[in-house]
Amino acid sequence: MATAAKAIRIARTGGPEVLEYVDVEVGEPGPGEARVRHHAIGVNFIDVYFRTGLYPQPLPGGLGQEGAGVVEAVGTGVSHVKPGDRVAYAARPNGAYSEVRTMPADILVRLPDAISFETGAAMMLQGLTVQYLLKQTYQVKRGETILFHAAAGGVGLIACQWARAIGANLIGTVGSNEKAALARAHGAAHVINYNTEDVVQRVIEITGGAKVPVVYDSVGKDTFTRSLDCLQPRGLMVSFGNSSGAVPPFALSELNSRGSLYITRPSLPAYAGTRAQLEAMAADLFEMVASGKISIEINQRFPLADAAQAHIALEARKTTGKTILLP
């Protein structure tokens, strides 16, 4: 039996104005699916990429890859969650910008009672991202100094806290003194304001000329070359986003001339590709949050109907921490 719900849909790509708040019919879950009623929905920059068409998807379609709520029904073959379970998730397919959705059940994990729906929706994509970045893409060790761009953003604030818990020294880049204070308060050992300071020169000063073994860069076009210049020989460049635009083509000789650098472009689906991998990563994240080592900053809340306003604020870099939508 179909359920009536409100959802955000797009019929074409473009600016925030293409987001439409519409009535939808949500069907019964099929094999391997679950129907979830959202209590909170996470907003992420990847949603902007799909809205603008940078990342293509069939249209008309939905947006959003992160949410938390309660399972209403499950299809055949689903045993790891059941109706009434509190759950959270972060992964494709798009469609989280909705009151209710039917979705693949394999991306759902049970949310511990100690963690609220708002926190669950706010931490899954960014928290699991930080988990694989600091624990798997490069295993950050106690005492190491690392560089993390956009340190006052949602991913950045979690990374600051996780690095501090590991015992690493995180150098965070930010665009204002207010964001510098925020990153520092969350555990950044050093903060560089890229609008008033030379990032590469400051990294050289902070590290006594050694530079860093790894750079985490979600900004893309505006920071790519500077990121390479901050790496020590055989260092790792981790490019995991394009908030300033896509990284332009570059010659592999750029890696050679800087000392045999490595580069990777990771994504969450590749790290949480199996049920066992997802469960282990989520358990690690939940433990960090439930223990208080990581606090999830939800600094912007918008009604689901005002999703366009959330996108405007995100693209204007007016947000700090996490933005969520409330159905």
mmCIF file of N, CA and C in Angstrom, residues 81-162:
data_model
loop_
_atom_site.group_PDB
_atom_site.id
_atom_site.type_symbol
_atom_site.label_atom_id
_atom_site.label_comp_id
_atom_site.label_asym_id
_atom_site.label_seq_id
_atom_site.Cartn_x
_atom_site.Cartn_y
_atom_site.Cartn_z
ATOM 1 N N VAL A 81 17.812 -5.390 9.639
ATOM 2 C CA VAL A 81 16.956 -4.355 10.244
ATOM 3 C C VAL A 81 15.514 -4.833 10.166
ATOM 4 N N LYS A 82 14.676 -4.296 11.079
ATOM 5 C CA LYS A 82 13.270 -4.692 11.112
ATOM 6 C C LYS A 82 12.410 -3.470 11.431
ATOM 7 N N PRO A 83 11.097 -3.539 11.186
ATOM 8 C CA PRO A 83 10.233 -2.407 11.499
ATOM 9 C C PRO A 83 10.381 -1.979 12.954
ATOM 10 N N GLY A 84 10.476 -0.650 13.152
ATOM 11 C CA GLY A 84 10.661 -0.102 14.488
ATOM 12 C C GLY A 84 12.103 0.221 14.823
ATOM 13 N N ASP A 85 13.056 -0.304 14.047
ATOM 14 C CA ASP A 85 14.472 -0.023 14.316
ATOM 15 C C ASP A 85 14.814 1.427 13.998
ATOM 16 N N ARG A 86 15.634 2.004 14.867
ATOM 17 C CA ARG A 86 16.245 3.313 14.579
ATOM 18 C C ARG A 86 17.442 3.063 13.668
ATOM 19 N N VAL A 87 17.499 3.769 12.547
ATOM 20 C CA VAL A 87 18.569 3.526 11.582
ATOM 21 C C VAL A 87 19.142 4.843 11.069
ATOM 22 N N ALA A 88 20.334 4.739 10.500
ATOM 23 C CA ALA A 88 20.970 5.865 9.819
ATOM 24 C C ALA A 88 21.713 5.301 8.618
ATOM 25 N N TYR A 89 22.022 6.180 7.654
ATOM 26 C CA TYR A 89 22.711 5.715 6.451
ATOM 27 C C TYR A 89 23.383 6.879 5.746
ATOM 28 N N ALA A 90 24.310 6.550 4.878
ATOM 29 C CA ALA A 90 24.922 7.519 3.978
ATOM 30 C C ALA A 90 25.438 6.774 2.761
ATOM 31 N N ALA A 91 24.786 6.933 1.640
ATOM 32 C CA ALA A 91 25.233 6.303 0.398
ATOM 33 C C ALA A 91 24.185 6.550 -0.681
ATOM 34 N N ARG A 92 24.593 6.282 -1.907
ATOM 35 C CA ARG A 92 23.607 6.325 -2.976
ATOM 36 C C ARG A 92 22.665 5.143 -2.803
ATOM 37 N N PRO A 93 21.480 5.167 -3.408
ATOM 38 C CA PRO A 93 20.995 6.138 -4.375
ATOM 39 C C PRO A 93 20.469 7.415 -3.722
ATOM 40 N N ASN A 94 20.416 8.482 -4.536
ATOM 41 C CA ASN A 94 19.839 9.731 -4.062
ATOM 42 C C ASN A 94 18.371 9.544 -3.681
ATOM 43 N N GLY A 95 17.884 10.446 -2.829
ATOM 44 C CA GLY A 95 16.473 10.392 -2.445
ATOM 45 C C GLY A 95 16.205 10.679 -0.984
ATOM 46 N N ALA A 96 17.244 11.097 -0.248
ATOM 47 C CA ALA A 96 17.060 11.342 1.187
ATOM 48 C C ALA A 96 16.226 12.585 1.479
ATOM 49 N N TYR A 97 16.152 13.530 0.548
ATOM 50 C CA TYR A 97 15.369 14.746 0.774
ATOM 51 C C TYR A 97 13.884 14.401 0.672
ATOM 52 N N SER A 98 13.374 13.663 1.642
ATOM 53 C CA SER A 98 11.986 13.210 1.621
ATOM 54 C C SER A 98 11.529 12.864 3.030
ATOM 55 N N GLU A 99 10.219 12.927 3.250
ATOM 56 C CA GLU A 99 9.682 12.513 4.548
ATOM 57 C C GLU A 99 9.816 11.005 4.729
ATOM 58 N N VAL A 100 9.518 10.274 3.665
ATOM 59 C CA VAL A 100 9.566 8.805 3.678
ATOM 60 C C VAL A 100 10.187 8.351 2.367
ATOM 61 N N ARG A 101 10.985 7.290 2.413
ATOM 62 C CA ARG A 101 11.507 6.737 1.165
ATOM 63 C C ARG A 101 11.628 5.226 1.269
ATOM 64 N N THR A 102 11.505 4.577 0.119
ATOM 65 C CA THR A 102 11.831 3.161 0.007
ATOM 66 C C THR A 102 13.215 3.081 -0.611
ATOM 67 N N MET A 103 14.094 2.282 -0.003
ATOM 68 C CA MET A 103 15.503 2.338 -0.372
ATOM 69 C C MET A 103 16.173 0.988 -0.178
ATOM 70 N N PRO A 104 17.368 0.808 -0.757
ATOM 71 C CA PRO A 104 18.111 -0.430 -0.508
ATOM 72 C C PRO A 104 18.423 -0.569 0.977
ATOM 73 N N ALA A 105 18.119 -1.723 1.545
ATOM 74 C CA ALA A 105 18.316 -1.913 2.990
ATOM 75 C C ALA A 105 19.786 -2.141 3.351
ATOM 76 N N ASP A 106 20.605 -2.505 2.355
ATOM 77 C CA ASP A 106 21.984 -2.883 2.692
ATOM 78 C C ASP A 106 22.843 -1.705 3.122
ATOM 79 N N ILE A 107 22.387 -0.468 2.924
ATOM 80 C CA ILE A 107 23.172 0.686 3.377
ATOM 81 C C ILE A 107 22.727 1.178 4.760
ATOM 82 N N LEU A 108 21.691 0.552 5.319
ATOM 83 C CA LEU A 108 21.196 0.962 6.634
ATOM 84 C C LEU A 108 22.007 0.310 7.752
ATOM 85 N N VAL A 109 22.319 1.097 8.786
ATOM 86 C CA VAL A 109 22.902 0.533 10.006
ATOM 87 C C VAL A 109 22.036 0.962 11.177
ATOM 88 N N ARG A 110 21.944 0.109 12.179
ATOM 89 C CA ARG A 110 21.141 0.445 13.361
ATOM 90 C C ARG A 110 21.831 1.547 14.149
ATOM 91 N N LEU A 111 21.051 2.546 14.543
ATOM 92 C CA LEU A 111 21.575 3.700 15.263
ATOM 93 C C LEU A 111 21.455 3.448 16.769
ATOM 94 N N PRO A 112 22.562 3.521 17.501
ATOM 95 C CA PRO A 112 22.491 3.290 18.952
ATOM 96 C C PRO A 112 21.550 4.292 19.635
ATOM 97 N N ASP A 113 20.885 3.852 20.695
ATOM 98 C CA ASP A 113 19.959 4.722 21.418
ATOM 99 C C ASP A 113 20.655 5.961 21.974
ATOM 100 N N ALA A 114 21.953 5.866 22.228
ATOM 101 C CA ALA A 114 22.703 6.988 22.804
ATOM 102 C C ALA A 114 22.935 8.116 21.811
ATOM 103 N N ILE A 115 22.623 7.892 20.534
ATOM 104 C CA ILE A 115 22.865 8.898 19.488
ATOM 105 C C ILE A 115 21.529 9.336 18.901
ATOM 106 N N SER A 116 21.259 10.631 18.886
ATOM 107 C CA SER A 116 19.974 11.168 18.428
ATOM 108 C C SER A 116 19.839 11.046 16.915
ATOM 109 N N PHE A 117 18.587 11.172 16.439
ATOM 110 C CA PHE A 117 18.349 11.133 14.993
ATOM 111 C C PHE A 117 19.079 12.282 14.299
ATOM 112 N N GLU A 118 19.046 13.476 14.887
ATOM 113 C CA GLU A 118 19.715 14.614 14.260
ATOM 114 C C GLU A 118 21.208 14.361 14.136
ATOM 115 N N THR A 119 21.813 13.859 15.210
ATOM 116 C CA THR A 119 23.244 13.556 15.159
ATOM 117 C C THR A 119 23.517 12.448 14.161
ATOM 118 N N GLY A 120 22.653 11.432 14.132
ATOM 119 C CA GLY A 120 22.820 10.332 13.183
ATOM 120 C C GLY A 120 22.801 10.814 11.747
ATOM 121 N N ALA A 121 21.842 11.691 11.427
ATOM 122 C CA ALA A 121 21.743 12.205 10.066
ATOM 123 C C ALA A 121 22.901 13.135 9.731
ATOM 124 N N ALA A 122 23.457 13.767 10.744
ATOM 125 C CA ALA A 122 24.508 14.759 10.527
ATOM 126 C C ALA A 122 25.895 14.158 10.416
ATOM 127 N N MET A 123 26.060 12.903 10.836
ATOM 128 C CA MET A 123 27.423 12.394 10.968
ATOM 129 C C MET A 123 27.778 11.254 10.020
ATOM 130 N N MET A 124 26.813 10.654 9.365
ATOM 131 C CA MET A 124 27.118 9.413 8.667
ATOM 132 C C MET A 124 28.058 9.621 7.479
ATOM 133 N N LEU A 125 27.707 10.484 6.549
ATOM 134 C CA LEU A 125 28.556 10.646 5.367
ATOM 135 C C LEU A 125 29.909 11.239 5.747
ATOM 136 N N GLN A 126 29.880 12.307 6.551
ATOM 137 C CA GLN A 126 31.130 12.971 6.904
ATOM 138 C C GLN A 126 31.937 12.159 7.909
ATOM 139 N N GLY A 127 31.261 11.517 8.856
ATOM 140 C CA GLY A 127 31.959 10.721 9.849
ATOM 141 C C GLY A 127 32.590 9.475 9.254
ATOM 142 N N LEU A 128 31.853 8.775 8.387
ATOM 143 C CA LEU A 128 32.423 7.601 7.727
ATOM 144 C C LEU A 128 33.547 8.011 6.776
ATOM 145 N N THR A 129 33.408 9.195 6.176
ATOM 146 C CA THR A 129 34.475 9.716 5.317
ATOM 147 C C THR A 129 35.752 9.930 6.121
ATOM 148 N N VAL A 130 35.633 10.582 7.276
ATOM 149 C CA VAL A 130 36.817 10.808 8.117
ATOM 150 C C VAL A 130 37.393 9.472 8.585
ATOM 151 N N GLN A 131 36.515 8.519 8.890
ATOM 152 C CA GLN A 131 36.993 7.206 9.334
ATOM 153 C C GLN A 131 37.914 6.588 8.284
ATOM 154 N N TYR A 132 37.469 6.566 7.021
ATOM 155 C CA TYR A 132 38.333 5.921 6.024
ATOM 156 C C TYR A 132 39.544 6.787 5.684
ATOM 157 N N LEU A 133 39.389 8.128 5.723
ATOM 158 C CA LEU A 133 40.520 8.996 5.398
ATOM 159 C C LEU A 133 41.670 8.828 6.389
ATOM 160 N N LEU A 134 41.337 8.875 7.692
ATOM 161 C CA LEU A 134 42.389 8.870 8.713
ATOM 162 C C LEU A 134 42.817 7.469 9.146
ATOM 163 N N LYS A 135 41.954 6.478 8.904
ATOM 164 C CA LYS A 135 42.260 5.122 9.384
ATOM 165 C C LYS A 135 42.616 4.149 8.250
ATOM 166 N N GLN A 136 42.240 4.488 7.004
ATOM 167 C CA GLN A 136 42.436 3.524 5.919
ATOM 168 C C GLN A 136 43.193 4.093 4.715
ATOM 169 N N THR A 137 42.728 5.224 4.149
ATOM 170 C CA THR A 137 43.421 5.803 2.995
ATOM 171 C C THR A 137 44.888 6.073 3.347
ATOM 172 N N TYR A 138 45.076 6.679 4.513
ATOM 173 C CA TYR A 138 46.403 6.837 5.111
ATOM 174 C C TYR A 138 46.212 6.620 6.598
ATOM 175 N N GLN A 139 46.970 5.729 7.184
ATOM 176 C CA GLN A 139 46.811 5.443 8.611
ATOM 177 C C GLN A 139 47.603 6.469 9.418
ATOM 178 N N VAL A 140 46.911 7.501 9.866
ATOM 179 C CA VAL A 140 47.560 8.571 10.618
ATOM 180 C C VAL A 140 48.030 8.031 11.968
ATOM 181 N N LYS A 141 49.265 8.355 12.297
ATOM 182 C CA LYS A 141 49.858 7.836 13.534
ATOM 183 C C LYS A 141 50.046 8.938 14.560
ATOM 184 N N ARG A 142 50.100 8.532 15.808
ATOM 185 C CA ARG A 142 50.346 9.465 16.906
ATOM 186 C C ARG A 142 51.637 10.245 16.635
ATOM 187 N N GLY A 143 51.573 11.552 16.818
ATOM 188 C CA GLY A 143 52.750 12.393 16.646
ATOM 189 C C GLY A 143 52.965 12.917 15.237
ATOM 190 N N GLU A 144 52.248 12.366 14.254
ATOM 191 C CA GLU A 144 52.411 12.851 12.878
ATOM 192 C C GLU A 144 51.727 14.197 12.687
ATOM 193 N N THR A 145 52.248 14.996 11.759
ATOM 194 C CA THR A 145 51.632 16.272 11.390
ATOM 195 C C THR A 145 51.033 16.125 10.005
ATOM 196 N N ILE A 146 49.737 16.447 9.874
ATOM 197 C CA ILE A 146 49.014 16.292 8.614
ATOM 198 C C ILE A 146 48.351 17.617 8.242
ATOM 199 N N LEU A 147 48.011 17.774 6.957
ATOM 200 C CA LEU A 147 47.333 18.991 6.484
ATOM 201 C C LEU A 147 45.925 18.639 6.021
ATOM 202 N N PHE A 148 44.946 19.402 6.507
ATOM 203 C CA PHE A 148 43.544 19.142 6.182
ATOM 204 C C PHE A 148 42.899 20.457 5.770
ATOM 205 N N HIS A 149 42.479 20.550 4.507
ATOM 206 C CA HIS A 149 41.829 21.774 4.020
ATOM 207 C C HIS A 149 40.372 21.843 4.493
ATOM 208 N N ALA A 150 39.823 23.062 4.521
ATOM 209 C CA ALA A 150 38.431 23.288 4.937
ATOM 210 C C ALA A 150 38.172 22.693 6.314
ATOM 211 N N ALA A 151 39.041 23.045 7.251
ATOM 212 C CA ALA A 151 39.006 22.416 8.575
ATOM 213 C C ALA A 151 37.800 22.817 9.416
ATOM 214 N N ALA A 152 37.092 23.883 9.034
ATOM 215 C CA ALA A 152 35.914 24.305 9.803
ATOM 216 C C ALA A 152 34.612 23.822 9.184
ATOM 217 N N GLY A 153 34.704 23.035 8.109
ATOM 218 C CA GLY A 153 33.507 22.461 7.508
ATOM 219 C C GLY A 153 33.055 21.224 8.268
ATOM 220 N N GLY A 154 32.019 20.576 7.759
ATOM 221 C CA GLY A 154 31.478 19.412 8.452
ATOM 222 C C GLY A 154 32.480 18.273 8.574
ATOM 223 N N VAL A 155 33.136 17.918 7.461
ATOM 224 C CA VAL A 155 34.156 16.872 7.495
ATOM 225 C C VAL A 155 35.344 17.355 8.318
ATOM 226 N N GLY A 156 35.734 18.607 8.119
ATOM 227 C CA GLY A 156 36.905 19.150 8.788
ATOM 228 C C GLY A 156 36.814 19.141 10.300
ATOM 229 N N LEU A 157 35.669 19.518 10.850
ATOM 230 C CA LEU A 157 35.533 19.561 12.313
ATOM 231 C C LEU A 157 35.588 18.164 12.923
ATOM 232 N N ILE A 158 35.063 17.173 12.201
ATOM 233 C CA ILE A 158 35.180 15.793 12.678
ATOM 234 C C ILE A 158 36.635 15.345 12.582
ATOM 235 N N ALA A 159 37.308 15.707 11.487
ATOM 236 C CA ALA A 159 38.710 15.325 11.310
ATOM 237 C C ALA A 159 39.595 15.945 12.380
ATOM 238 N N CYS A 160 39.334 17.204 12.741
ATOM 239 C CA CYS A 160 40.112 17.863 13.800
ATOM 240 C C CYS A 160 40.026 17.062 15.100
ATOM 241 N N GLN A 161 38.822 16.649 15.447
ATOM 242 C CA GLN A 161 38.607 15.914 16.694
ATOM 243 C C GLN A 161 39.200 14.508 16.622
ATOM 244 N N TRP A 162 39.045 13.837 15.478
ATOM 245 C CA TRP A 162 39.542 12.472 15.346
ATOM 246 C C TRP A 162 41.072 12.465 15.374
#
